[in-house]
């Protein structure tokens, strides 16, 4: 069985390496800035190509880890519509909407391949260590097979439900995570305006009911070292919140938290901080309040 991997970005190149280490016969795209890592994959036996079409002609199972729905759809067309395509299964780790995943699944049924939505959480650190959380959308009877196939890349591999449920779970996870992060940035700036010790405040919150992933992970590090090196970038949160709002619109459900969260990320992007870590939202609130939560440490 040959595998293809398309999308060797910040996380994808680590994921592909884990698959190669697990003994998967891989063909990978050479269209990547991670040339050193790509060369290492080739040394371990991977075949590289600069053509998605060649992956479609060579691999029965294809892994995708791509930026958005438009690119996913374009790549799938390239690999399944090529003459003599060998693709029979597609495992999509991209963050896309649940209805998009359902449409891809139906397209696969008519064209002779299976599509599984397998979005991931855990960031670059999780990808590098092979400990990602992977949320699978598939039929119950298929889950154990899918779990085994993606297992080199993740530690917590969970069945979210039928096709589309994996994408929905990731969407809801990031919707909540984004809202929490924006709220934390608002609180940091308000606390600074009140002349509070912001580090002390969040140490108390982390022992109280206001704690969340942002208070326990992003905020303490940021307060000690004002660092905006991308982990999960502002642009990505903006995209993911948009997916949730588009889904709410399709469901004709009015929501209020999402638009406020999207506004904060959008304003931060407009200030030029889209490529920075999503904690850069604090800069937007600092500008409004004319204060600075903390200073860079030399």
PDB file of C-alpha atoms in Angstrom:
ATOM      1  CA  UNK A   1       0.000   0.000   0.000  1.00  0.00           C
ATOM      2  CA  UNK A   2       1.423   3.368  -1.028  1.00  0.00           C
ATOM      3  CA  UNK A   3       0.654   6.576   0.844  1.00  0.00           C
ATOM      4  CA  UNK A   4       0.782  10.164  -0.328  1.00  0.00           C
ATOM      5  CA  UNK A   5       1.128  13.264   1.829  1.00  0.00           C
ATOM      6  CA  UNK A   6       0.147  16.688   0.496  1.00  0.00           C
ATOM      7  CA  UNK A   7       0.665  19.707   2.737  1.00  0.00           C
ATOM      8  CA  UNK A   8       4.119  19.587   4.323  1.00  0.00           C
ATOM      9  CA  UNK A   9       3.663  22.807   6.294  1.00  0.00           C
ATOM     10  CA  UNK A  10       4.420  23.666   9.915  1.00  0.00           C
ATOM     11  CA  UNK A  11       2.702  20.513  11.136  1.00  0.00           C
ATOM     12  CA  UNK A  12       2.440  18.354   8.036  1.00  0.00           C
ATOM     13  CA  UNK A  13       6.150  17.771   7.575  1.00  0.00           C
ATOM     14  CA  UNK A  14       6.409  16.343  11.101  1.00  0.00           C
ATOM     15  CA  UNK A  15       3.352  14.159  10.534  1.00  0.00           C
ATOM     16  CA  UNK A  16       4.757  12.767   7.296  1.00  0.00           C
ATOM     17  CA  UNK A  17       8.067  11.941   8.984  1.00  0.00           C
ATOM     18  CA  UNK A  18       6.280   9.961  11.691  1.00  0.00           C
ATOM     19  CA  UNK A  19       4.502   7.941   9.003  1.00  0.00           C
ATOM     20  CA  UNK A  20       7.778   7.200   7.238  1.00  0.00           C
ATOM     21  CA  UNK A  21       9.347   6.173  10.551  1.00  0.00           C
ATOM     22  CA  UNK A  22       6.389   3.810  11.032  1.00  0.00           C
ATOM     23  CA  UNK A  23       7.268   2.112   7.753  1.00  0.00           C
ATOM     24  CA  UNK A  24       4.730   3.702   5.433  1.00  0.00           C
ATOM     25  CA  UNK A  25       5.781   3.716   1.774  1.00  0.00           C
ATOM     26  CA  UNK A  26       5.346   7.428   1.078  1.00  0.00           C
ATOM     27  CA  UNK A  27       5.309   9.802  -1.863  1.00  0.00           C
ATOM     28  CA  UNK A  28       5.496  13.421  -0.733  1.00  0.00           C
ATOM     29  CA  UNK A  29       5.258  16.826  -2.354  1.00  0.00           C
ATOM     30  CA  UNK A  30       8.505  18.763  -2.778  1.00  0.00           C
ATOM     31  CA  UNK A  31       6.628  22.091  -2.837  1.00  0.00           C
ATOM     32  CA  UNK A  32       7.679  23.038   0.695  1.00  0.00           C
ATOM     33  CA  UNK A  33      10.002  25.397   2.539  1.00  0.00           C
ATOM     34  CA  UNK A  34      11.096  22.468   4.691  1.00  0.00           C
ATOM     35  CA  UNK A  35      13.709  21.219   2.246  1.00  0.00           C
ATOM     36  CA  UNK A  36      16.025  19.837   4.931  1.00  0.00           C
ATOM     37  CA  UNK A  37      13.186  17.791   6.413  1.00  0.00           C
ATOM     38  CA  UNK A  38      12.113  16.687   2.941  1.00  0.00           C
ATOM     39  CA  UNK A  39      15.630  15.499   2.177  1.00  0.00           C
ATOM     40  CA  UNK A  40      15.585  13.494   5.417  1.00  0.00           C
ATOM     41  CA  UNK A  41      12.340  11.839   4.313  1.00  0.00           C
ATOM     42  CA  UNK A  42      13.902  10.902   0.988  1.00  0.00           C
ATOM     43  CA  UNK A  43      16.948   9.462   2.783  1.00  0.00           C
ATOM     44  CA  UNK A  44      14.518   7.250   4.729  1.00  0.00           C
ATOM     45  CA  UNK A  45      12.938   5.967   1.532  1.00  0.00           C
ATOM     46  CA  UNK A  46      10.217   8.460   0.604  1.00  0.00           C
ATOM     47  CA  UNK A  47       9.710   9.466  -3.020  1.00  0.00           C
ATOM     48  CA  UNK A  48       9.362  13.185  -3.687  1.00  0.00           C
ATOM     49  CA  UNK A  49       7.461  14.880  -6.453  1.00  0.00           C
ATOM     50  CA  UNK A  50       6.402  18.427  -7.248  1.00  0.00           C
ATOM     51  CA  UNK A  51       3.124  17.235  -8.756  1.00  0.00           C
ATOM     52  CA  UNK A  52      -0.078  16.373  -6.895  1.00  0.00           C
ATOM     53  CA  UNK A  53      -1.133  14.555 -10.050  1.00  0.00           C
ATOM     54  CA  UNK A  54       1.798  12.155  -9.630  1.00  0.00           C
ATOM     55  CA  UNK A  55       0.638  11.430  -6.094  1.00  0.00           C
ATOM     56  CA  UNK A  56      -2.815  10.664  -7.495  1.00  0.00           C
ATOM     57  CA  UNK A  57      -1.259   8.226  -9.970  1.00  0.00           C
ATOM     58  CA  UNK A  58       0.866   6.501  -7.321  1.00  0.00           C
ATOM     59  CA  UNK A  59      -0.861   6.415  -3.906  1.00  0.00           C
ATOM     60  CA  UNK A  60      -3.909   4.463  -2.809  1.00  0.00           C
ATOM     61  CA  UNK A  61      -4.166   6.385   0.473  1.00  0.00           C
ATOM     62  CA  UNK A  62      -3.582  10.134   0.568  1.00  0.00           C
ATOM     63  CA  UNK A  63      -3.166  12.378   3.615  1.00  0.00           C
ATOM     64  CA  UNK A  64      -4.062  16.075   3.282  1.00  0.00           C
ATOM     65  CA  UNK A  65      -3.010  18.859   5.669  1.00  0.00           C
ATOM     66  CA  UNK A  66      -3.960  22.047   3.835  1.00  0.00           C
ATOM     67  CA  UNK A  67      -4.842  25.672   4.690  1.00  0.00           C
ATOM     68  CA  UNK A  68      -8.475  25.975   3.592  1.00  0.00           C
ATOM     69  CA  UNK A  69     -11.463  24.438   1.827  1.00  0.00           C
ATOM     70  CA  UNK A  70     -10.698  25.891  -1.611  1.00  0.00           C
ATOM     71  CA  UNK A  71      -7.238  24.343  -1.657  1.00  0.00           C
ATOM     72  CA  UNK A  72      -8.527  21.013  -0.320  1.00  0.00           C
ATOM     73  CA  UNK A  73     -11.162  20.865  -3.058  1.00  0.00           C
ATOM     74  CA  UNK A  74      -8.643  21.777  -5.758  1.00  0.00           C
ATOM     75  CA  UNK A  75      -6.136  19.157  -4.586  1.00  0.00           C
ATOM     76  CA  UNK A  76      -8.764  16.417  -4.360  1.00  0.00           C
ATOM     77  CA  UNK A  77      -9.812  17.119  -7.943  1.00  0.00           C
ATOM     78  CA  UNK A  78      -6.179  16.907  -9.048  1.00  0.00           C
ATOM     79  CA  UNK A  79      -5.557  13.533  -7.451  1.00  0.00           C
ATOM     80  CA  UNK A  80      -8.847  11.760  -8.193  1.00  0.00           C
ATOM     81  CA  UNK A  81      -9.690  13.086 -11.681  1.00  0.00           C
ATOM     82  CA  UNK A  82      -6.322  12.308 -13.218  1.00  0.00           C
ATOM     83  CA  UNK A  83      -6.411   9.397 -15.644  1.00  0.00           C
ATOM     84  CA  UNK A  84      -5.545   6.108 -13.930  1.00  0.00           C
ATOM     85  CA  UNK A  85      -5.873   7.604 -10.445  1.00  0.00           C
ATOM     86  CA  UNK A  86      -5.045   5.039  -7.770  1.00  0.00           C
ATOM     87  CA  UNK A  87      -6.595   7.015  -4.898  1.00  0.00           C
ATOM     88  CA  UNK A  88      -9.057   4.955  -2.878  1.00  0.00           C
ATOM     89  CA  UNK A  89      -8.956   6.691   0.500  1.00  0.00           C
ATOM     90  CA  UNK A  90      -8.425  10.328   1.517  1.00  0.00           C
ATOM     91  CA  UNK A  91      -7.656  11.311   5.112  1.00  0.00           C
ATOM     92  CA  UNK A  92      -8.162  15.050   5.520  1.00  0.00           C
ATOM     93  CA  UNK A  93      -6.389  16.640   8.515  1.00  0.00           C
ATOM     94  CA  UNK A  94      -7.273  20.161   7.345  1.00  0.00           C
ATOM     95  CA  UNK A  95      -9.566  22.427   9.350  1.00  0.00           C
ATOM     96  CA  UNK A  96     -12.690  22.731   7.200  1.00  0.00           C
ATOM     97  CA  UNK A  97     -16.423  23.051   7.790  1.00  0.00           C
ATOM     98  CA  UNK A  98     -18.575  19.991   8.572  1.00  0.00           C
ATOM     99  CA  UNK A  99     -20.853  20.497   5.567  1.00  0.00           C
ATOM    100  CA  UNK A 100     -17.792  20.727   3.323  1.00  0.00           C
ATOM    101  CA  UNK A 101     -16.612  17.358   4.676  1.00  0.00           C
ATOM    102  CA  UNK A 102     -20.020  15.834   4.055  1.00  0.00           C
ATOM    103  CA  UNK A 103     -19.984  17.068   0.449  1.00  0.00           C
ATOM    104  CA  UNK A 104     -16.519  15.606  -0.090  1.00  0.00           C
ATOM    105  CA  UNK A 105     -17.737  12.296   1.308  1.00  0.00           C
ATOM    106  CA  UNK A 106     -20.688  12.207  -1.084  1.00  0.00           C
ATOM    107  CA  UNK A 107     -18.425  13.096  -3.997  1.00  0.00           C
ATOM    108  CA  UNK A 108     -16.172  10.229  -3.005  1.00  0.00           C
ATOM    109  CA  UNK A 109     -19.059   7.786  -2.978  1.00  0.00           C
ATOM    110  CA  UNK A 110     -19.910   8.645  -6.578  1.00  0.00           C
ATOM    111  CA  UNK A 111     -16.285   8.601  -7.760  1.00  0.00           C
ATOM    112  CA  UNK A 112     -15.071   5.477  -6.003  1.00  0.00           C
ATOM    113  CA  UNK A 113     -12.999   6.676  -3.059  1.00  0.00           C
ATOM    114  CA  UNK A 114     -13.591   7.118   0.676  1.00  0.00           C
ATOM    115  CA  UNK A 115     -13.111  10.476   2.381  1.00  0.00           C
ATOM    116  CA  UNK A 116     -12.525  10.811   6.129  1.00  0.00           C
ATOM    117  CA  UNK A 117     -12.412  14.079   8.051  1.00  0.00           C
ATOM    118  CA  UNK A 118      -9.580  13.821  10.569  1.00  0.00           C
ATOM    119  CA  UNK A 119      -8.836  17.327  11.908  1.00  0.00           C
ATOM    120  CA  UNK A 120      -6.048  17.708  14.419  1.00  0.00           C
ATOM    121  CA  UNK A 121      -5.295  19.620  17.606  1.00  0.00           C
ATOM    122  CA  UNK A 122      -2.095  19.980  19.579  1.00  0.00           C
ATOM    123  CA  UNK A 123      -0.193  22.478  17.485  1.00  0.00           C
ATOM    124  CA  UNK A 124       3.342  22.228  16.167  1.00  0.00           C
ATOM    125  CA  UNK A 125       4.555  20.700  19.436  1.00  0.00           C
ATOM    126  CA  UNK A 126       2.020  17.887  19.156  1.00  0.00           C
ATOM    127  CA  UNK A 127       2.883  17.304  15.497  1.00  0.00           C
ATOM    128  CA  UNK A 128       6.591  17.138  16.250  1.00  0.00           C
ATOM    129  CA  UNK A 129       6.163  14.727  19.158  1.00  0.00           C
ATOM    130  CA  UNK A 130       3.529  12.589  17.439  1.00  0.00           C
ATOM    131  CA  UNK A 131       1.008  13.265  20.200  1.00  0.00           C
ATOM    132  CA  UNK A 132      -1.692  15.122  18.268  1.00  0.00           C
ATOM    133  CA  UNK A 133      -5.351  14.772  19.126  1.00  0.00           C
ATOM    134  CA  UNK A 134      -7.148  13.530  16.014  1.00  0.00           C
ATOM    135  CA  UNK A 135     -10.937  13.832  15.704  1.00  0.00           C
ATOM    136  CA  UNK A 136     -12.313  11.264  13.268  1.00  0.00           C
ATOM    137  CA  UNK A 137     -15.522  11.547  11.279  1.00  0.00           C
ATOM    138  CA  UNK A 138     -16.493   8.148   9.886  1.00  0.00           C
ATOM    139  CA  UNK A 139     -18.904   5.251  10.308  1.00  0.00           C
ATOM    140  CA  UNK A 140     -18.551   3.371  13.586  1.00  0.00           C
ATOM    141  CA  UNK A 141     -17.522   0.178  11.810  1.00  0.00           C
ATOM    142  CA  UNK A 142     -14.647   1.976  10.065  1.00  0.00           C
ATOM    143  CA  UNK A 143     -13.179   3.743  13.077  1.00  0.00           C
ATOM    144  CA  UNK A 144     -10.684   1.095  14.204  1.00  0.00           C
ATOM    145  CA  UNK A 145      -9.215   0.903  10.708  1.00  0.00           C
ATOM    146  CA  UNK A 146      -8.939   4.674  10.403  1.00  0.00           C
ATOM    147  CA  UNK A 147      -7.475   4.929  13.905  1.00  0.00           C
ATOM    148  CA  UNK A 148      -4.746   2.433  13.086  1.00  0.00           C
ATOM    149  CA  UNK A 149      -3.835   4.206   9.843  1.00  0.00           C
ATOM    150  CA  UNK A 150      -3.436   7.663  11.448  1.00  0.00           C
ATOM    151  CA  UNK A 151      -1.904   6.346  14.691  1.00  0.00           C
ATOM    152  CA  UNK A 152       1.744   7.266  13.870  1.00  0.00           C
ATOM    153  CA  UNK A 153       0.739  10.927  14.058  1.00  0.00           C
ATOM    154  CA  UNK A 154      -1.388  11.086  17.193  1.00  0.00           C
ATOM    155  CA  UNK A 155      -1.899   9.989  20.754  1.00  0.00           C
ATOM    156  CA  UNK A 156      -5.549  10.821  21.399  1.00  0.00           C
ATOM    157  CA  UNK A 157      -7.452   9.461  18.403  1.00  0.00           C
ATOM    158  CA  UNK A 158     -11.168   9.865  18.973  1.00  0.00           C
ATOM    159  CA  UNK A 159     -14.312   8.935  17.074  1.00  0.00           C
ATOM    160  CA  UNK A 160     -16.393  12.110  16.841  1.00  0.00           C
ATOM    161  CA  UNK A 161     -19.263  10.496  14.941  1.00  0.00           C
ATOM    162  CA  UNK A 162     -20.372  10.146  11.336  1.00  0.00           C
ATOM    163  CA  UNK A 163     -18.649  11.907   8.438  1.00  0.00           C
ATOM    164  CA  UNK A 164     -18.454  15.634   9.150  1.00  0.00           C
ATOM    165  CA  UNK A 165     -18.435  15.176  12.920  1.00  0.00           C
ATOM    166  CA  UNK A 166     -14.652  15.373  13.121  1.00  0.00           C
ATOM    167  CA  UNK A 167     -14.662  18.743  11.353  1.00  0.00           C
ATOM    168  CA  UNK A 168     -17.555  19.929  13.516  1.00  0.00           C
ATOM    169  CA  UNK A 169     -15.731  18.942  16.700  1.00  0.00           C
ATOM    170  CA  UNK A 170     -12.592  20.818  15.630  1.00  0.00           C
ATOM    171  CA  UNK A 171     -14.718  23.812  14.664  1.00  0.00           C
ATOM    172  CA  UNK A 172     -16.384  23.917  18.076  1.00  0.00           C
ATOM    173  CA  UNK A 173     -13.077  23.395  19.865  1.00  0.00           C
ATOM    174  CA  UNK A 174     -11.483  26.373  18.101  1.00  0.00           C
ATOM    175  CA  UNK A 175     -14.619  28.488  18.499  1.00  0.00           C
ATOM    176  CA  UNK A 176     -14.386  28.045  22.271  1.00  0.00           C
ATOM    177  CA  UNK A 177     -10.601  28.371  22.307  1.00  0.00           C
ATOM    178  CA  UNK A 178     -10.703  31.614  20.330  1.00  0.00           C
ATOM    179  CA  UNK A 179     -13.395  33.131  22.521  1.00  0.00           C
ATOM    180  CA  UNK A 180     -11.429  32.211  25.647  1.00  0.00           C
ATOM    181  CA  UNK A 181      -8.247  33.771  24.275  1.00  0.00           C
ATOM    182  CA  UNK A 182      -9.957  37.034  23.315  1.00  0.00           C
ATOM    183  CA  UNK A 183     -11.599  37.260  26.744  1.00  0.00           C
ATOM    184  CA  UNK A 184      -8.204  36.737  28.383  1.00  0.00           C
ATOM    185  CA  UNK A 185      -6.697  39.584  26.351  1.00  0.00           C
ATOM    186  CA  UNK A 186      -9.541  41.871  27.420  1.00  0.00           C
ATOM    187  CA  UNK A 187      -8.993  40.910  31.058  1.00  0.00           C
ATOM    188  CA  UNK A 188      -5.218  41.472  30.880  1.00  0.00           C
ATOM    189  CA  UNK A 189      -5.694  45.004  29.579  1.00  0.00           C
ATOM    190  CA  UNK A 190      -8.430  45.862  32.085  1.00  0.00           C
ATOM    191  CA  UNK A 191      -6.286  44.537  34.928  1.00  0.00           C
ATOM    192  CA  UNK A 192      -3.377  46.671  33.758  1.00  0.00           C
ATOM    193  CA  UNK A 193      -5.653  49.727  33.706  1.00  0.00           C
ATOM    194  CA  UNK A 194      -6.507  48.924  37.338  1.00  0.00           C
ATOM    195  CA  UNK A 195      -2.780  48.811  38.199  1.00  0.00           C
ATOM    196  CA  UNK A 196      -2.983  45.154  39.125  1.00  0.00           C
ATOM    197  CA  UNK A 197      -0.195  42.591  39.043  1.00  0.00           C
ATOM    198  CA  UNK A 198      -1.414  40.721  35.956  1.00  0.00           C
ATOM    199  CA  UNK A 199       0.765  37.646  36.554  1.00  0.00           C
ATOM    200  CA  UNK A 200      -0.596  37.323  40.081  1.00  0.00           C
ATOM    201  CA  UNK A 201      -4.154  37.736  38.789  1.00  0.00           C
ATOM    202  CA  UNK A 202      -3.825  34.842  36.360  1.00  0.00           C
ATOM    203  CA  UNK A 203      -2.096  32.624  38.915  1.00  0.00           C
ATOM    204  CA  UNK A 204      -5.238  33.066  41.037  1.00  0.00           C
ATOM    205  CA  UNK A 205      -7.568  32.527  38.073  1.00  0.00           C
ATOM    206  CA  UNK A 206      -5.769  29.267  37.307  1.00  0.00           C
ATOM    207  CA  UNK A 207      -6.820  28.026  40.745  1.00  0.00           C
ATOM    208  CA  UNK A 208     -10.377  29.254  40.221  1.00  0.00           C
ATOM    209  CA  UNK A 209     -13.331  28.689  37.912  1.00  0.00           C
ATOM    210  CA  UNK A 210     -12.151  31.131  35.216  1.00  0.00           C
ATOM    211  CA  UNK A 211      -9.237  28.940  34.181  1.00  0.00           C
ATOM    212  CA  UNK A 212      -9.124  27.615  30.617  1.00  0.00           C
ATOM    213  CA  UNK A 213      -6.573  26.489  28.046  1.00  0.00           C
ATOM    214  CA  UNK A 214      -5.437  30.059  27.363  1.00  0.00           C
ATOM    215  CA  UNK A 215      -4.999  30.957  31.050  1.00  0.00           C
ATOM    216  CA  UNK A 216      -3.046  27.762  31.694  1.00  0.00           C
ATOM    217  CA  UNK A 217      -0.883  27.769  28.564  1.00  0.00           C
ATOM    218  CA  UNK A 218      -0.633  30.916  26.433  1.00  0.00           C
ATOM    219  CA  UNK A 219      -1.058  33.583  29.115  1.00  0.00           C
ATOM    220  CA  UNK A 220       1.638  32.595  31.687  1.00  0.00           C
ATOM    221  CA  UNK A 221       4.331  32.355  29.018  1.00  0.00           C
ATOM    222  CA  UNK A 222       3.280  35.622  27.420  1.00  0.00           C
ATOM    223  CA  UNK A 223       3.330  37.468  30.751  1.00  0.00           C
ATOM    224  CA  UNK A 224       6.850  36.232  31.523  1.00  0.00           C
ATOM    225  CA  UNK A 225       8.210  36.895  28.046  1.00  0.00           C
ATOM    226  CA  UNK A 226       6.206  39.111  25.708  1.00  0.00           C
ATOM    227  CA  UNK A 227       6.606  36.834  22.714  1.00  0.00           C
ATOM    228  CA  UNK A 228       4.534  36.766  19.519  1.00  0.00           C
ATOM    229  CA  UNK A 229       6.420  34.040  17.637  1.00  0.00           C
ATOM    230  CA  UNK A 230       3.729  32.082  15.760  1.00  0.00           C
ATOM    231  CA  UNK A 231       2.389  28.975  17.397  1.00  0.00           C
ATOM    232  CA  UNK A 232      -1.210  29.223  16.297  1.00  0.00           C
ATOM    233  CA  UNK A 233      -1.378  32.425  14.276  1.00  0.00           C
ATOM    234  CA  UNK A 234      -4.041  35.128  14.407  1.00  0.00           C
ATOM    235  CA  UNK A 235      -4.868  34.474  10.735  1.00  0.00           C
ATOM    236  CA  UNK A 236      -5.689  30.840  11.533  1.00  0.00           C
ATOM    237  CA  UNK A 237      -8.041  31.690  14.374  1.00  0.00           C
ATOM    238  CA  UNK A 238      -9.748  34.251  12.136  1.00  0.00           C
ATOM    239  CA  UNK A 239     -10.281  31.548   9.499  1.00  0.00           C
ATOM    240  CA  UNK A 240     -11.575  29.015  12.009  1.00  0.00           C
ATOM    241  CA  UNK A 241     -14.039  31.386  13.664  1.00  0.00           C
ATOM    242  CA  UNK A 242     -15.292  32.267  10.185  1.00  0.00           C
ATOM    243  CA  UNK A 243     -15.956  28.570   9.522  1.00  0.00           C
ATOM    244  CA  UNK A 244     -18.134  28.419  12.645  1.00  0.00           C
ATOM    245  CA  UNK A 245     -20.053  31.552  11.660  1.00  0.00           C
ATOM    246  CA  UNK A 246     -20.620  30.251   8.134  1.00  0.00           C
ATOM    247  CA  UNK A 247     -21.956  27.015   9.605  1.00  0.00           C
ATOM    248  CA  UNK A 248     -24.238  28.922  11.979  1.00  0.00           C
ATOM    249  CA  UNK A 249     -25.548  30.877   8.994  1.00  0.00           C
ATOM    250  CA  UNK A 250     -26.220  27.651   7.075  1.00  0.00           C
ATOM    251  CA  UNK A 251     -28.130  26.384  10.128  1.00  0.00           C
ATOM    252  CA  UNK A 252     -29.958  29.724  10.445  1.00  0.00           C
ATOM    253  CA  UNK A 253     -28.780  29.977  14.052  1.00  0.00           C
ATOM    254  CA  UNK A 254     -28.106  33.467  15.444  1.00  0.00           C
ATOM    255  CA  UNK A 255     -24.899  33.573  17.492  1.00  0.00           C
ATOM    256  CA  UNK A 256     -23.320  36.452  19.398  1.00  0.00           C
ATOM    257  CA  UNK A 257     -20.000  35.304  20.883  1.00  0.00           C
ATOM    258  CA  UNK A 258     -18.511  34.322  17.526  1.00  0.00           C
ATOM    259  CA  UNK A 259     -18.970  37.695  15.809  1.00  0.00           C
ATOM    260  CA  UNK A 260     -17.358  39.506  18.750  1.00  0.00           C
ATOM    261  CA  UNK A 261     -14.445  37.071  18.687  1.00  0.00           C
ATOM    262  CA  UNK A 262     -14.081  37.437  14.925  1.00  0.00           C
ATOM    263  CA  UNK A 263     -14.043  41.231  15.285  1.00  0.00           C
ATOM    264  CA  UNK A 264     -11.110  41.079  17.712  1.00  0.00           C
ATOM    265  CA  UNK A 265      -9.074  38.766  15.492  1.00  0.00           C
ATOM    266  CA  UNK A 266     -10.013  40.786  12.409  1.00  0.00           C
ATOM    267  CA  UNK A 267      -8.955  44.067  14.000  1.00  0.00           C
ATOM    268  CA  UNK A 268      -5.662  42.472  15.024  1.00  0.00           C
ATOM    269  CA  UNK A 269      -5.083  41.301  11.453  1.00  0.00           C
ATOM    270  CA  UNK A 270      -5.885  44.791  10.164  1.00  0.00           C
ATOM    271  CA  UNK A 271      -3.136  46.150  12.425  1.00  0.00           C
ATOM    272  CA  UNK A 272      -0.668  43.880  10.627  1.00  0.00           C
ATOM    273  CA  UNK A 273      -0.365  41.088  13.197  1.00  0.00           C
ATOM    274  CA  UNK A 274      -2.066  38.255  11.319  1.00  0.00           C
ATOM    275  CA  UNK A 275       1.096  36.147  11.075  1.00  0.00           C
ATOM    276  CA  UNK A 276       1.906  36.560  14.763  1.00  0.00           C
ATOM    277  CA  UNK A 277       0.793  34.282  17.588  1.00  0.00           C
ATOM    278  CA  UNK A 278      -2.912  34.724  18.283  1.00  0.00           C
ATOM    279  CA  UNK A 279      -2.059  36.270  21.665  1.00  0.00           C
ATOM    280  CA  UNK A 280      -1.320  39.357  19.530  1.00  0.00           C
ATOM    281  CA  UNK A 281      -5.013  40.212  20.046  1.00  0.00           C
ATOM    282  CA  UNK A 282      -3.760  41.873  23.229  1.00  0.00           C
ATOM    283  CA  UNK A 283      -2.131  44.545  21.049  1.00  0.00           C
ATOM    284  CA  UNK A 284      -5.548  45.577  19.731  1.00  0.00           C
ATOM    285  CA  UNK A 285      -6.941  46.090  23.235  1.00  0.00           C
ATOM    286  CA  UNK A 286      -3.733  47.784  24.385  1.00  0.00           C
ATOM    287  CA  UNK A 287      -4.095  50.280  21.548  1.00  0.00           C
ATOM    288  CA  UNK A 288      -7.696  51.007  22.540  1.00  0.00           C
ATOM    289  CA  UNK A 289      -6.776  51.498  26.195  1.00  0.00           C
ATOM    290  CA  UNK A 290      -3.420  53.206  25.578  1.00  0.00           C
ATOM    291  CA  UNK A 291      -1.648  50.873  27.997  1.00  0.00           C
ATOM    292  CA  UNK A 292       0.821  48.033  27.647  1.00  0.00           C
ATOM    293  CA  UNK A 293       0.321  44.886  29.715  1.00  0.00           C
ATOM    294  CA  UNK A 294       4.045  44.106  29.917  1.00  0.00           C
ATOM    295  CA  UNK A 295       7.371  44.926  28.346  1.00  0.00           C
ATOM    296  CA  UNK A 296       9.708  42.837  26.230  1.00  0.00           C
ATOM    297  CA  UNK A 297      12.535  41.339  28.257  1.00  0.00           C
ATOM    298  CA  UNK A 298      16.016  41.589  26.820  1.00  0.00           C
TER     299      UNK A 298
END
